[in-house]
Short mmCIF file of N, CA and C in Angstrom, two decimals:
data_model
loop_
_atom_site.label_atom_id
_atom_site.label_comp_id
_atom_site.label_asym_id
_atom_site.label_seq_id
_atom_site.Cartn_x
_atom_site.Cartn_y
_atom_site.Cartn_z
N MET A 1 -85.54 -57.61 92.74
CA MET A 1 -84.93 -58.43 94.00
C MET A 1 -86.05 -58.82 95.09
N LYS A 2 -86.16 -60.25 95.11
CA LYS A 2 -87.15 -60.52 96.20
C LYS A 2 -87.05 -59.73 97.63
N ASN A 3 -88.21 -59.03 98.00
CA ASN A 3 -88.42 -58.49 99.58
C ASN A 3 -87.54 -58.01 99.72
N SER A 4 -86.99 -56.64 98.43
CA SER A 4 -86.68 -55.43 98.52
C SER A 4 -87.13 -54.52 99.32
N HIS A 5 -88.25 -54.70 99.25
CA HIS A 5 -89.35 -53.43 100.06
C HIS A 5 -88.69 -53.50 101.52
N GLU A 6 -88.95 -55.05 102.21
CA GLU A 6 -88.40 -55.36 103.43
C GLU A 6 -87.12 -54.52 103.74
N THR A 7 -86.22 -55.28 102.70
CA THR A 7 -84.94 -54.58 103.29
C THR A 7 -84.52 -53.28 103.62
N GLY A 8 -85.32 -52.33 102.38
CA GLY A 8 -85.57 -51.29 102.34
C GLY A 8 -85.77 -50.25 103.73
N TRP A 9 -86.98 -51.08 104.38
CA TRP A 9 -87.66 -50.41 105.09
C TRP A 9 -86.80 -50.75 106.88
N ALA A 10 -86.18 -51.86 106.67
CA ALA A 10 -85.25 -52.47 107.98
C ALA A 10 -83.95 -51.23 107.84
N LEU A 11 -83.23 -50.88 106.42
CA LEU A 11 -82.01 -50.31 106.35
C LEU A 11 -82.42 -48.93 106.82
N LEU A 12 -83.65 -48.37 106.64
CA LEU A 12 -84.28 -46.95 107.11
C LEU A 12 -84.71 -47.14 108.51
N LEU A 13 -84.81 -48.30 108.90
CA LEU A 13 -85.36 -47.94 110.73
C LEU A 13 -83.81 -48.11 111.50
N LEU A 14 -83.21 -48.93 110.78
CA LEU A 14 -81.69 -48.83 111.60
C LEU A 14 -81.16 -47.84 111.53
N GLY A 15 -80.94 -47.52 109.82
CA GLY A 15 -80.72 -45.78 110.10
C GLY A 15 -81.04 -44.53 110.72
N ALA A 16 -82.25 -44.88 111.38
CA ALA A 16 -82.98 -43.73 112.04
C ALA A 16 -82.30 -44.09 113.23
N SER A 17 -82.60 -45.48 113.86
CA SER A 17 -82.32 -45.78 115.39
C SER A 17 -80.54 -45.34 115.35
N LEU A 18 -80.16 -45.26 114.42
CA LEU A 18 -78.55 -44.98 114.94
C LEU A 18 -78.50 -43.23 114.65
N LEU A 19 -79.13 -42.68 114.45
CA LEU A 19 -78.96 -40.87 114.22
C LEU A 19 -79.88 -40.87 115.25
N LEU A 20 -80.63 -41.69 116.17
CA LEU A 20 -81.18 -41.89 117.57
C LEU A 20 -80.45 -41.69 118.33
N VAL A 21 -79.57 -42.52 118.49
CA VAL A 21 -78.50 -42.84 119.39
C VAL A 21 -77.52 -41.65 119.26
N GLN A 22 -77.17 -41.33 118.44
CA GLN A 22 -76.14 -40.45 118.12
C GLN A 22 -76.58 -39.20 118.84
N THR A 23 -77.82 -38.70 118.92
CA THR A 23 -77.95 -37.29 119.60
C THR A 23 -78.20 -37.26 121.18
N LEU A 24 -78.14 -38.64 121.85
CA LEU A 24 -77.92 -38.85 123.43
C LEU A 24 -76.83 -38.43 123.82
N PRO A 25 -77.26 -37.64 125.01
CA PRO A 25 -75.83 -37.11 125.95
C PRO A 25 -75.48 -38.31 126.22
N ALA A 26 -74.16 -37.94 126.78
CA ALA A 26 -73.22 -38.57 127.30
C ALA A 26 -73.75 -39.50 128.39
N ARG A 27 -74.84 -38.10 128.89
CA ARG A 27 -75.28 -38.83 130.76
C ARG A 27 -75.88 -40.59 130.52
N TYR A 28 -76.40 -40.59 129.38
CA TYR A 28 -77.24 -42.04 129.46
C TYR A 28 -76.70 -43.23 128.70
N TRP A 29 -75.33 -42.68 128.27
CA TRP A 29 -74.18 -44.17 128.14
C TRP A 29 -73.57 -44.31 129.25
N PRO A 30 -73.34 -45.87 129.42
CA PRO A 30 -72.89 -46.74 130.63
C PRO A 30 -71.36 -46.28 130.20
N ASP A 31 -70.55 -46.00 131.22
CA ASP A 31 -69.13 -46.20 131.49
C ASP A 31 -68.75 -47.78 131.04
N ASN A 32 -67.23 -48.05 130.41
CA ASN A 32 -66.64 -48.86 130.35
C ASN A 32 -67.16 -50.09 131.16
N ALA A 33 -67.33 -49.77 132.57
CA ALA A 33 -67.27 -50.79 133.41
C ALA A 33 -68.75 -51.27 133.36
N GLY A 34 -69.88 -50.47 133.23
CA GLY A 34 -70.97 -50.45 133.25
C GLY A 34 -71.40 -51.57 132.20
N LEU A 35 -70.47 -51.29 131.00
CA LEU A 35 -71.25 -52.18 129.30
C LEU A 35 -70.33 -53.20 130.20
N LEU A 36 -68.95 -53.88 130.61
CA LEU A 36 -68.53 -54.62 130.93
C LEU A 36 -69.48 -55.43 131.57
N ALA A 37 -70.08 -55.08 132.32
CA ALA A 37 -71.03 -55.70 133.46
C ALA A 37 -72.00 -56.01 133.13
N ILE A 38 -72.62 -55.38 131.84
CA ILE A 38 -73.91 -55.77 130.99
C ILE A 38 -73.56 -57.26 130.84
N PHE A 39 -72.83 -57.58 129.36
CA PHE A 39 -72.00 -58.24 128.77
C PHE A 39 -71.08 -59.07 129.17
N SER A 40 -70.62 -59.61 130.66
CA SER A 40 -69.76 -60.62 130.83
C SER A 40 -70.75 -61.34 132.29
N ARG A 41 -70.19 -62.30 132.48
CA ARG A 41 -70.43 -62.98 134.31
C ARG A 41 -69.28 -63.55 134.21
N THR A 42 -69.19 -63.98 135.53
CA THR A 42 -68.37 -64.68 136.47
C THR A 42 -68.07 -66.10 135.91
N VAL A 43 -66.78 -66.58 136.00
CA VAL A 43 -66.36 -67.68 135.81
C VAL A 43 -65.82 -67.94 136.71
N LYS A 44 -66.77 -69.50 136.98
CA LYS A 44 -65.91 -69.94 138.62
C LYS A 44 -65.73 -71.38 138.27
N GLY A 45 -65.13 -71.78 139.23
CA GLY A 45 -64.63 -73.62 139.15
C GLY A 45 -63.55 -74.27 137.88
N GLU A 46 -63.77 -75.25 137.50
CA GLU A 46 -63.41 -75.95 136.60
C GLU A 46 -63.08 -74.95 135.10
N VAL A 47 -64.43 -74.19 134.71
CA VAL A 47 -64.07 -73.94 133.77
C VAL A 47 -62.98 -72.65 133.94
N ALA A 48 -63.19 -71.72 134.77
CA ALA A 48 -62.12 -70.45 135.23
C ALA A 48 -60.51 -71.53 134.62
N ALA A 49 -60.39 -72.71 135.35
CA ALA A 49 -59.51 -73.18 135.55
C ALA A 49 -58.70 -73.94 134.14
N GLU A 50 -60.00 -74.25 133.36
CA GLU A 50 -59.83 -74.52 131.84
C GLU A 50 -59.46 -73.02 130.98
N GLY A 51 -59.67 -72.22 131.70
CA GLY A 51 -59.87 -70.99 130.82
C GLY A 51 -58.04 -70.60 130.86
N LEU A 52 -57.72 -70.33 132.60
CA LEU A 52 -56.73 -70.04 132.36
C LEU A 52 -55.58 -70.94 131.81
N ALA A 53 -55.94 -72.41 131.99
CA ALA A 53 -55.00 -72.91 131.48
C ALA A 53 -54.43 -72.61 129.63
N TRP A 54 -55.75 -72.59 129.30
CA TRP A 54 -56.08 -72.68 127.48
C TRP A 54 -54.95 -70.75 127.55
N ARG A 55 -55.58 -69.79 128.42
CA ARG A 55 -54.32 -68.79 128.09
C ARG A 55 -52.63 -68.65 128.20
N GLU A 56 -52.92 -69.90 129.35
CA GLU A 56 -50.86 -69.78 129.62
C GLU A 56 -50.82 -70.94 128.15
N TRP A 57 -51.21 -71.70 127.62
CA TRP A 57 -50.75 -72.36 126.64
C TRP A 57 -50.58 -71.94 125.60
N GLN A 58 -51.92 -70.82 125.41
CA GLN A 58 -51.19 -69.75 124.40
C GLN A 58 -49.85 -69.03 124.37
N ASP A 59 -49.90 -68.30 125.86
CA ASP A 59 -48.86 -67.40 126.02
C ASP A 59 -47.41 -68.28 125.77
N HIS A 60 -47.47 -69.83 126.06
CA HIS A 60 -46.34 -70.27 126.17
C HIS A 60 -46.09 -70.67 124.07
N SER A 61 -47.13 -70.99 123.63
CA SER A 61 -46.90 -71.32 122.39
C SER A 61 -46.24 -69.80 121.78
N ALA A 62 -46.74 -68.60 121.98
CA ALA A 62 -46.56 -67.40 121.21
C ALA A 62 -45.20 -67.22 122.12
N ALA A 63 -44.59 -67.52 122.95
CA ALA A 63 -43.20 -67.20 123.39
C ALA A 63 -42.66 -67.96 122.78
N THR A 64 -42.72 -69.45 122.46
CA THR A 64 -42.01 -70.47 121.62
C THR A 64 -41.73 -69.88 120.20
N ARG A 65 -42.98 -69.37 119.69
CA ARG A 65 -42.53 -68.99 117.89
C ARG A 65 -41.91 -67.76 118.04
N MET A 66 -41.45 -66.50 119.37
CA MET A 66 -41.04 -65.89 119.23
C MET A 66 -39.56 -65.96 119.58
N ALA A 67 -39.36 -66.95 120.25
CA ALA A 67 -37.86 -67.60 120.54
C ALA A 67 -37.43 -67.95 119.65
N PHE A 68 -38.25 -69.03 118.01
CA PHE A 68 -37.46 -69.43 117.16
C PHE A 68 -37.47 -68.50 116.16
N ARG A 69 -38.24 -67.40 116.19
CA ARG A 69 -38.08 -66.65 115.28
C ARG A 69 -36.77 -65.63 115.76
N ALA A 70 -36.35 -65.38 116.83
CA ALA A 70 -35.49 -64.54 117.15
C ALA A 70 -34.10 -65.38 116.80
N VAL A 71 -34.28 -66.79 116.52
CA VAL A 71 -32.96 -67.48 116.52
C VAL A 71 -32.61 -67.32 114.91
N ARG A 72 -33.73 -67.36 114.33
CA ARG A 72 -33.26 -67.62 112.53
C ARG A 72 -32.87 -66.46 112.17
N PRO A 73 -31.32 -66.36 111.31
CA PRO A 73 -30.83 -65.49 110.86
C PRO A 73 -31.90 -64.84 109.66
N LEU A 74 -31.25 -63.30 109.39
CA LEU A 74 -31.93 -62.73 108.46
C LEU A 74 -31.87 -62.84 107.17
N PRO A 75 -32.75 -63.09 106.13
CA PRO A 75 -31.98 -63.61 104.58
C PRO A 75 -30.82 -62.98 104.37
N ASP A 76 -30.80 -61.55 104.44
CA ASP A 76 -29.55 -60.56 103.62
C ASP A 76 -28.44 -60.24 104.79
N ALA A 77 -28.51 -61.03 106.05
CA ALA A 77 -27.22 -61.45 107.16
C ALA A 77 -26.57 -62.34 105.79
N PRO A 78 -25.11 -61.69 106.10
CA PRO A 78 -24.09 -62.86 105.86
C PRO A 78 -24.14 -64.22 106.57
N GLN A 79 -23.84 -65.10 105.85
CA GLN A 79 -24.01 -66.18 106.41
C GLN A 79 -22.48 -66.52 106.95
N PRO A 80 -21.87 -67.56 107.74
CA PRO A 80 -20.20 -67.92 108.17
C PRO A 80 -20.15 -68.59 107.47
#
């Protein structure tokens, strides 16, 4: 396999770093709010409105699917 020695070294370094991370005490790990603050950004203006409209449309389409699913009779139910 081509460059298999490079892959081996990469996997070895990955494994060593994971073992090192597991040994860190809990005080070195940020809480959920800290992680969220690191990886999130605030969205404002038109982009926020588009995101809200998208979520509302998704909620509406999911609610419509659930309503249609509830109306359908079950296959083993006796038909009138």
